[in-house]
C-alpha positions in Angstrom: 15.6 -21.5 -18.7 13.3 -23.5 -21.0 11.7 -22.0 -24.0 8.8 -22.8 -26.3 10.5 -21.6 -29.4 11.2 -23.8 -32.3 14.8 -22.5 -32.3 17.6 -24.0 -30.2 18.5 -21.4 -27.5 21.9 -22.9 -26.8 23.2 -22.7 -30.4 21.4 -19.4 -31.3 23.2 -16.1 -31.3 22.6 -13.6 -28.5 20.5 -11.5 -30.9 18.4 -14.0 -32.8 17.9 -13.5 -36.4 14.3 -13.4 -37.5 15.0 -14.0 -41.2 16.2 -17.5 -42.0 16.8 -19.1 -45.4 16.5 -22.6 -46.7 19.1 -24.4 -48.8 17.7 -22.7 -52.0 18.2 -19.2 -50.6 14.5 -18.5 -50.0 13.3 -16.8 -46.8 12.0 -19.2 -44.3 9.5 -18.3 -41.6 10.4 -18.5 -38.0 7.7 -20.5 -36.1 7.3 -19.8 -32.4 4.5 -20.5 -29.9 2.3 -17.8 -28.4 4.1 -17.5 -25.1 7.4 -16.7 -26.8 5.8 -14.3 -29.2 4.3 -12.4 -26.2 7.6 -12.4 -24.4 9.8 -11.4 -27.3 7.7 -9.2 -29.5 4.2 -8.3 -28.1 4.7 -7.6 -24.4 3.5 -9.9 -21.6 1.1 -7.5 -20.0 0.9 -4.1 -21.6 -1.9 -1.6 -22.1 -3.7 -3.9 -24.6 -3.8 -6.8 -22.1 -4.8 -4.5 -19.3 -7.7 -3.0 -21.2 -8.7 -6.5 -22.4 -8.5 -7.9 -18.9 -10.7 -5.2 -17.4 -13.3 -5.5 -20.1 -13.4 -9.3 -20.0 -13.3 -9.7 -16.2 -16.2 -7.2 -15.8 -18.3 -10.3 -16.6 -17.4 -11.6 -13.1 -19.6 -8.7 -11.8 -22.5 -10.1 -13.8 -21.9 -13.5 -12.3 -22.0 -11.8 -8.8 -25.3 -10.1 -9.8 -27.1 -13.4 -10.8 -25.6 -15.4 -7.9 -26.1 -13.0 -4.9 -29.4 -11.5 -6.0 -31.0 -14.3 -4.0 -29.8 -12.6 -0.8 -32.2 -9.8 -1.4 -35.0 -11.5 -3.4 -35.3 -14.4 -0.9 -35.0 -12.5 2.3 -37.7 -12.6 5.0 -39.1 -9.0 5.3 -40.1 -7.4 8.6 -43.6 -7.7 9.8 -46.0 -5.8 12.1 -49.1 -6.6 14.1 -52.5 -5.6 13.0 -54.4 -7.2 15.9 -53.0 -6.8 19.4 -54.8 -9.9 20.7 -53.7 -12.0 17.8 -50.0 -10.9 18.2 -50.0 -11.4 22.0 -46.7 -12.8 23.2 -45.0 -12.7 19.8 -44.1 -9.1 19.0 -41.5 -8.3 16.4 -38.6 -8.5 15.9 -38.0 -11.5 18.2 -41.3 -13.2 17.7 -42.2 -15.8 15.0 -45.1 -15.3 12.6 -45.6 -19.1 12.8 -47.1 -18.5 16.3 -49.6 -15.8 15.2 -53.2 -15.9 14.3 -53.7 -15.6 10.5 -54.8 -12.0 9.6 -53.3 -10.5 12.8 -50.1 -9.4 11.1 -48.8 -8.2 7.7 -45.5 -7.9 5.9 -43.9 -4.5 5.9 -43.4 -3.5 2.2 -46.3 -5.7 1.0 -46.3 -9.2 -0.4 -44.1 -8.2 -3.3 -41.1 -7.4 -1.2 -39.6 -10.9 -1.6 -40.4 -14.4 -2.7 -41.0 -15.4 0.9 -43.7 -12.8 1.4 -45.3 -13.4 -2.0 -45.6 -17.2 -1.7 -45.6 -17.6 2.1 -42.3 -19.5 2.3 -42.3 -19.6 6.1 -42.8 -22.1 8.8 -43.3 -25.5 7.2 -42.4 -24.2 3.7 -39.2 -22.5 4.7 -37.1 -25.3 3.2 -38.3 -24.1 -0.2 -36.1 -21.0 0.1 -33.0 -23.1 0.4 -34.2 -25.5 -2.3 -34.5 -22.8 -4.9 -31.1 -21.4 -4.0 -29.5 -24.9 -4.1 -31.1 -25.3 -7.5 -29.2 -22.3 -8.8 -25.8 -23.7 -7.6 -26.7 -27.1 -9.1 -27.3 -25.3 -12.4 -23.9 -23.6 -12.0 -22.2 -27.0 -11.6 -23.8 -28.4 -14.8 -23.3 -25.2 -16.8 -19.6 -24.9 -16.0 -19.1 -28.3 -17.6 -21.3 -27.6 -20.6 -19.8 -24.2 -21.4 -16.3 -25.3 -20.6 -16.5 -27.8 -23.4 -18.3 -25.4 -25.8 -15.6 -22.7 -25.2 -13.0 -25.3 -26.2 -14.9 -26.4 -29.3 -16.8 -24.5 -32.0 -18.2 -21.6 -29.9 -14.8 -20.4 -28.7 -14.2 -18.3 -25.6 -15.8 -15.1 -26.8 -18.7 -17.0 -28.4 -19.4 -18.8 -25.2 -19.2 -15.6 -23.1 -21.7 -14.0 -25.5 -24.1 -17.0 -25.3 -24.1 -17.1 -21.5 -24.7 -13.3 -21.2 -27.7 -13.6 -23.6 -29.1 -16.5 -21.6 -28.5 -14.7 -18.3 -30.5 -11.7 -19.5 -33.3 -13.9 -20.8 -33.6 -16.2 -17.8 -33.1 -13.3 -15.3 -36.0 -11.3 -16.8 -38.2 -14.4 -17.1 -37.6 -15.1 -13.4 -39.2 -11.8 -12.6 -42.3 -13.0 -14.3 -42.6 -16.3 -12.4 -46.2 -17.0 -11.6 -45.5 -19.7 -8.9 -42.7 -20.9 -6.7 -41.9 -23.9 -8.8 -41.6 -21.8 -12.0 -39.2 -19.6 -10.0 -37.1 -22.6 -8.8 -36.8 -24.0 -12.4 -35.8 -20.6 -13.8 -33.2 -20.2 -11.0 -31.7 -23.5 -12.1 -31.6 -22.3 -15.7 -30.1 -19.0 -14.7 -27.4 -21.0 -12.8 -26.8 -23.1 -15.9 -25.8 -20.0 -17.8 -24.1 -18.2 -14.9 -21.8 -21.2 -14.4 -20.1 -20.4 -17.7 -19.7 -16.6 -17.2 -16.8 -16.5 -14.8 -15.2 -19.6 -16.4 -15.2 -18.1 -19.9 -14.2 -14.7 -18.6 -11.3 -16.1 -16.7 -9.8 -18.1 -19.6 -10.4 -15.3 -22.1 -8.7 -12.8 -19.8 -5.6 -14.8 -19.0 -4.8 -16.5 -22.3 -3.4 -13.4 -24.1 -1.2 -12.7 -21.0 2.5 -13.6 -21.0 3.7 -16.4 -18.7 5.5 -14.3 -16.1 2.3 -12.3 -15.4 -0.4 -14.9 -15.9 -0.5 -16.1 -12.3 -0.9 -12.6 -10.8 -3.5 -11.6 -13.4 -5.5 -14.8 -12.9 -5.7 -14.3 -9.1 -6.9 -10.7 -9.7 -10.1 -11.8 -11.3 -11.7 -12.4 -7.8 -11.8 -8.6 -7.2 -14.4 -8.2 -9.9 -16.7 -10.7 -8.3 -16.5 -9.0 -4.9 -17.0 -5.6 -6.6 -20.1 -7.0 -8.3 -21.5 -8.0 -4.9 -20.9 -4.4 -3.6 -22.6 -2.9 -6.6 -25.6 -5.3 -6.2 -26.2 -4.0 -2.7 -26.8 -0.5 -4.2 -29.0 -1.9 -7.0 -31.1 -3.8 -4.5 -31.5 -0.7 -2.3 -33.0 1.1 -5.3 -35.3 -1.8 -6.4 -36.8 -3.2 -3.3 -39.4 -5.3 -5.1 -38.0 -8.8 -5.9 -39.4 -8.8 -9.4 -38.1 -5.4 -10.2 -34.7 -6.4 -8.7 -34.4 -9.4 -11.0 -35.0 -7.2 -14.1 -32.6 -4.6 -12.8 -29.8 -7.2 -12.1 -30.3 -8.7 -15.5 -30.0 -5.5 -17.5 -26.2 -5.2 -17.0 -25.9 -8.4 -19.0 -27.5 -6.6 -22.0 -25.3 -3.6 -21.4 -22.2 -5.8 -21.3 -23.3 -7.4 -24.7 -23.6 -4.0 -26.3 -20.9 -1.8 -24.7 -18.2 -4.3 -23.7 -18.1 -7.5 -25.9 -17.5 -5.7 -29.2 -14.2 -4.5 -27.9 -13.1 -7.9 -26.6 -11.0 -10.1 -28.8 -11.2 -13.9 -29.2 -8.4 -15.8 -27.7 -5.4 -16.2 -30.1 -4.8 -19.6 -28.5 -8.3 -20.8 -29.5 -7.7 -19.6 -33.0 -4.4 -21.4 -33.2 -5.6 -24.8 -31.9 -8.6 -24.6 -34.3 -6.2 -24.1 -37.2 -7.0 -20.4 -37.8 -3.5 -19.2 -37.9 -4.3 -16.0 -39.8 -6.9 -14.9 -37.2 -4.5 -15.7 -34.4 -1.7 -13.7 -36.0 -4.1 -10.8 -36.5 -4.8 -10.8 -32.7 -1.1 -10.9 -31.9 -0.4 -8.0 -34.2 -3.2 -6.0 -32.4 -1.6 -6.9 -29.1 1.8 -5.7 -30.3 0.4 -2.5 -31.8 -1.6 -1.8 -28.6 1.6 -2.2 -26.6 3.7 0.0 -28.9 5.6 -2.9 -30.4 5.9 -4.7 -33.7 6.2 -8.4 -34.8 9.0 -8.8 -37.3 8.1 -10.0 -40.8 8.5 -13.8 -41.2 7.6 -14.6 -37.6 4.5 -16.8 -37.4 2.6 -18.7 -34.7 2.8 -22.5 -34.4 1.6 -25.1 -31.9 4.1 -26.4 -29.5 3.7 -29.9 -31.2 4.7 -28.3 -34.5 7.8 -26.8 -32.8 8.5 -30.3 -31.5 9.7 -28.9 -28.2 8.9 -30.5 -24.9 6.3 -29.0 -22.6 7.7 -27.2 -19.6 6.2 -26.2 -16.3 7.6 -23.7 -13.9 6.7 -22.7 -10.4 7.7 -19.2 -9.5 5.9 -17.8 -6.4 2.3 -17.7 -7.3 2.8 -18.8 -10.9 1.3 -22.1 -11.8 1.4 -21.9 -15.6 -0.2 -25.2 -16.3 -3.3 -24.4 -14.3 -3.8 -21.0 -15.7 -3.2 -22.0 -19.3 -5.4 -25.1 -19.1 -8.3 -25.3 -21.4 -11.7 -24.1 -20.1 -13.1 -27.6 -19.8 -10.0 -28.8 -17.9 -10.8 -26.4 -15.1 -14.2 -27.9 -14.4 -13.9 -31.6 -15.3 -13.6 -34.4 -12.8 -12.1 -37.7 -13.9 -10.3 -36.7 -17.1 -7.1 -38.1 -18.6 -4.3 -35.9 -19.9 -1.4 -36.8 -22.1 1.9 -35.0 -22.3 4.6 -35.6 -24.9 8.3 -35.5 -24.0 11.1 -35.5 -26.6 13.5 -38.3 -25.8 16.3 -38.5 -28.4 14.6 -39.5 -31.7 11.5 -41.0 -30.2 8.6 -39.6 -28.3 7.2 -41.1 -25.1 3.9 -40.2 -23.5 3.3 -39.8 -19.8 -0.3 -40.5 -19.1 -2.4 -40.4 -16.0 -6.0 -40.5 -14.8 -8.1 -40.3 -11.7 -7.6 -44.0 -11.3 -3.8 -43.5 -10.9 -4.5 -40.8 -8.3 -6.6 -43.2 -6.2 -4.1 -46.1 -6.6 -1.1 -44.2 -5.3 -1.0 -43.9 -1.5 0.6 -40.5 -1.8 -1.9 -38.8 -4.0 -4.9 -40.8 -2.8 -4.8 -39.2 0.7 -4.1 -35.8 -0.9 -7.1 -36.1 -3.1 -9.5 -37.0 -0.2 -8.2 -34.2 1.9 -8.4 -31.5 -0.9 -12.0 -32.7 -1.7 -13.0 -32.3 1.9 -11.3 -29.0 2.4 -12.8 -27.5 -0.8 -16.3 -28.8 0.3 -16.2 -27.1 3.7 -14.6 -24.0 2.4 -17.5 -23.3 0.0 -20.1 -24.2 2.6 -18.6 -21.4 4.8 -17.9 -18.9 2.0 -21.3 -19.0 0.4 -23.1 -19.8 3.6 -21.8 -16.6 5.3 -22.7 -14.6 2.2 -26.3 -15.9 2.3 -26.6 -15.9 6.0 -26.9 -12.1 6.2 -30.6 -12.6 5.9 -30.7 -14.2 9.3 -28.8 -11.4 11.1 -31.7 -8.9 11.2 -29.3 -6.0 10.6 -29.4 -3.6 7.6 -29.2 -6.1 4.8 -27.8 -3.7 2.2 -25.0 -2.4 4.4 -24.1 -5.9 5.6 -23.7 -7.2 2.1 -21.6 -4.2 1.1 -19.3 -4.7 4.1 -18.9 -8.4 3.4 -18.0 -7.7 -0.2 -15.5 -5.0 0.8 -14.0 -7.3 3.4 -13.2 -9.9 0.8 -10.9 -7.6 -1.2 -8.1 -7.1 1.3 -8.3 -10.9 2.1 -7.4 -11.6 -1.6 -4.5 -9.1 -1.4 -3.1 -10.2 1.9 -3.3 -13.9 0.9 -1.4 -13.1 -2.3 1.3 -11.2 -0.4 1.7 -13.9 2.4 1.5 -16.9 0.1 5.2 -17.1 -0.6 6.3 -15.8 2.8 4.6 -18.2 5.1 3.8 -21.0 2.7 0.5 -22.6 1.5 -0.1 -25.0 4.5 0.2 -22.5 7.4 -1.9 -19.9 5.5 -4.6 -22.4 4.7 -4.8 -23.5 8.3 -4.6 -20.0 9.6 -7.4 -18.5 7.4 -9.8 -21.4 8.0 -9.3 -21.3 11.8 -9.5 -17.5 11.8 -12.9 -17.9 10.1 -14.0 -20.8 12.3 -13.2 -19.0 15.5 -15.2 -16.0 14.7 -18.1 -18.1 13.4 -18.0 -20.0 16.8 -18.2 -16.7 18.7 -21.1 -15.7 16.4 -23.0 -18.9 17.4 -22.7 -18.0 21.1 -24.4 -14.5 21.0 -28.1 -13.8 20.7 -29.5 -12.2 17.6 -31.0 -9.1 19.3 -29.8 -5.9 20.8 -26.0 -5.5 20.8 -25.8 -9.2 19.9 -26.9 -8.4 16.4 -23.9 -6.1 15.9 -21.5 -8.7 17.4 -22.9 -11.5 15.2 -22.6 -9.2 12.1 -19.0 -8.4 13.0 -18.3 -12.1 13.4 -19.8 -12.8 10.0 -17.7 -10.2 8.3 -14.4 -11.5 9.8 -15.5 -15.1 9.1 -16.0 -14.3 5.4 -12.7 -12.4 5.4 -10.8 -15.5 6.5 -12.6 -17.9 4.2 -12.2 -15.6 1.2 -8.5 -15.8 1.8 -8.7 -19.6 1.9 -10.8 -19.6 -1.3 -8.1 -17.5 -3.0 -5.2 -19.8 -2.3 -6.9 -23.1 -2.6 -6.6 -23.4 -6.4 -2.9 -22.7 -6.3 -2.3 -25.1 -3.4 -4.4 -27.9 -4.9 -2.6 -27.6 -8.3 0.8 -27.9 -6.6 -0.1 -31.1 -4.7 -0.4 -33.3 -7.8 1.9 -34.2 -10.7 1.3 -32.8 -14.2 -0.2 -36.0 -15.6 -3.1 -36.0 -13.1 -3.2 -32.4 -12.0 -6.3 -31.4 -13.9 -8.2 -34.6 -12.9 -7.5 -33.9 -9.2 -8.3 -30.2 -9.6 -11.5 -31.1 -11.4 -12.6 -33.3 -8.5 -11.7 -30.6 -5.9 -13.7 -28.0 -8.0 -16.7 -30.2 -8.1 -16.5 -30.7 -4.4 -16.4 -27.0 -4.0 -19.6 -26.6 -6.1 -21.3 -29.3 -4.0 -20.4 -27.1 -0.9 -22.2 -24.2 -2.6 -25.3 -26.4 -3.2 -25.3 -27.4 0.5 -24.8 -23.8 1.9 -28.3 -22.5 1.3 -29.8 -25.6 3.1 -27.7 -24.7 6.2 -28.8 -21.0 6.1 -32.5 -21.9 6.1 -32.0 -23.5 9.6 -31.9 -20.0 11.0 -30.9 -18.8 14.4 -27.4 -19.5 15.6 -27.2 -23.0 14.0 -25.7 -21.8 10.7 -22.9 -20.1 12.6 -22.3 -23.4 14.5 -22.1 -25.4 11.3 -19.8 -22.8 9.7 -17.5 -22.8 12.8 -17.3 -26.6 12.7 -16.5 -26.6 8.9 -13.7 -24.0 9.4 -12.1 -25.8 12.3 -12.3 -29.2 10.6 -10.9 -27.8 7.4 -7.9 -26.4 9.3 -7.3 -29.8 11.0 -7.5 -31.6 7.6 -5.0 -29.1 6.2 -2.5 -30.3 8.8 -2.2 -33.6 7.0 -1.3 -32.0 3.7 2.4 -31.4 2.8 3.9 -27.9 2.3 4.5 -27.1 -1.4 6.3 -23.8 -1.1 9.6 -23.9 -3.0 9.0 -27.6 -3.9 9.3 -28.7 -7.5 6.2 -29.2 -9.7 6.4 -32.9 -10.5 5.5 -34.2 -14.0 4.8 -37.9 -13.4 3.4 -40.1 -10.6 6.7 -42.1 -10.4 8.7 -38.9 -10.1 6.6 -37.6 -7.2 6.5 -41.0 -5.3 10.3 -41.3 -5.7 10.9 -37.8 -4.4 8.5 -38.3 -1.5 10.1 -41.6 -0.5 13.6 -40.0 -0.7 12.4 -37.1 1.5 11.0 -39.5 4.1 14.2 -41.5 4.1 16.4 -38.4 4.5 14.3 -37.2 7.4 14.7 -40.4 9.4 
């Protein structure tokens, strides 16, 4: 098994000696990288990492608050007739207010119940609801790139998380004061700009102090906090049924997080190390060891892998994709980027380089890239579309959102369990078709009487299936490409997913059974596209384009 230590494992004794001396007899420090220090001395996932993980990933609940608050703030309230003659032929709940005589009806709960009732976003102006929601997701896409870079540079992971929480609280409260629709849309974009960095910074900060054998499982567990946040939001929305009060109530947890959680969160030792702050990095590592009931021997210090002059290694073990989960924050959100990896070859170093151009040039990776972009796009259209489409179901909005959030959690667990049993490809196809079939059934039933319950049930099962797809897609995408272009390909797929989130609200505003029809088509098409992807279960994680192409050619030749 490969190691990141500066020492040579083959020639070392079974019990390595920490204290080493140079030729003059003075004690010489043992330099090791963070992963090895976690494995040998600190513990890979002990009580310190568990506490840090829970505190950090609670930020995902904040992201859920600011993302899904639009479900309640932008819903169309119920209405009632004031003049029987003016409401003739269009009685609620099946009638449309667009057909009524002005002044013959009123919103139940008053004009302040939602943005729709306050600014009259109905009939010809209904598109504005989807426009404001799409503006939020567009802000998320931009913000993820901005704060991804800032968390790698001078702000750091904790500094970036602090910044986005402050901005979320400010923009969220300002949104509640919006005097007009266009002010509201701009502030939603700005809220998205900061929200796009919350989950990203929280994910990186939570996983970087975790040892390599546990990092994959821990990284996949962050999704539970987002779903839990949606469930909590349904309760908050029930208590604050005015959209302005709801925005303030959903923004206050960001302030609470700043005061009660962030002081107990540590900056990433990896960020300290790459910024040359070795003393601060060692202080964090000593805290981890102490919190886990362990100690780091005197003379053992951290060093970058380049300082250790050891080759980078990547391992695939079940759900573990170490390269993806230890990538820098900006790598997880960037599109066409170039990565360079150094390999020790005798006395000389050679670099394997790759870019998005190489992905497109290669017939093997070009088709994979196009397929993963399309699959990520349709997956997010369905996932976010079904989450937002509860406003069209005319059922109890609070209970429906709660059920959807709870339905996602077992989907994450089941996907994680079945991922290594059935493989990535069958599971991706199965979850997308599962969602697509129930969305198709939902498009066939009418949205009144018993049909409302059936459509709600179809929506819950649809989001259950697509949440499973969403969970496995990062792992699957990362395994489809060699190391030198993996982050470039993953960045393109991530941006396609964010574009799907932007399109989802525009589908929802169509109303009626049409959104379910679109979601069904996306699920079925996504499953068909997945048929053309190769299975990656128990396959090696290739490092270079040439290595992958050679292996694929040999596999085709052997199968003939």
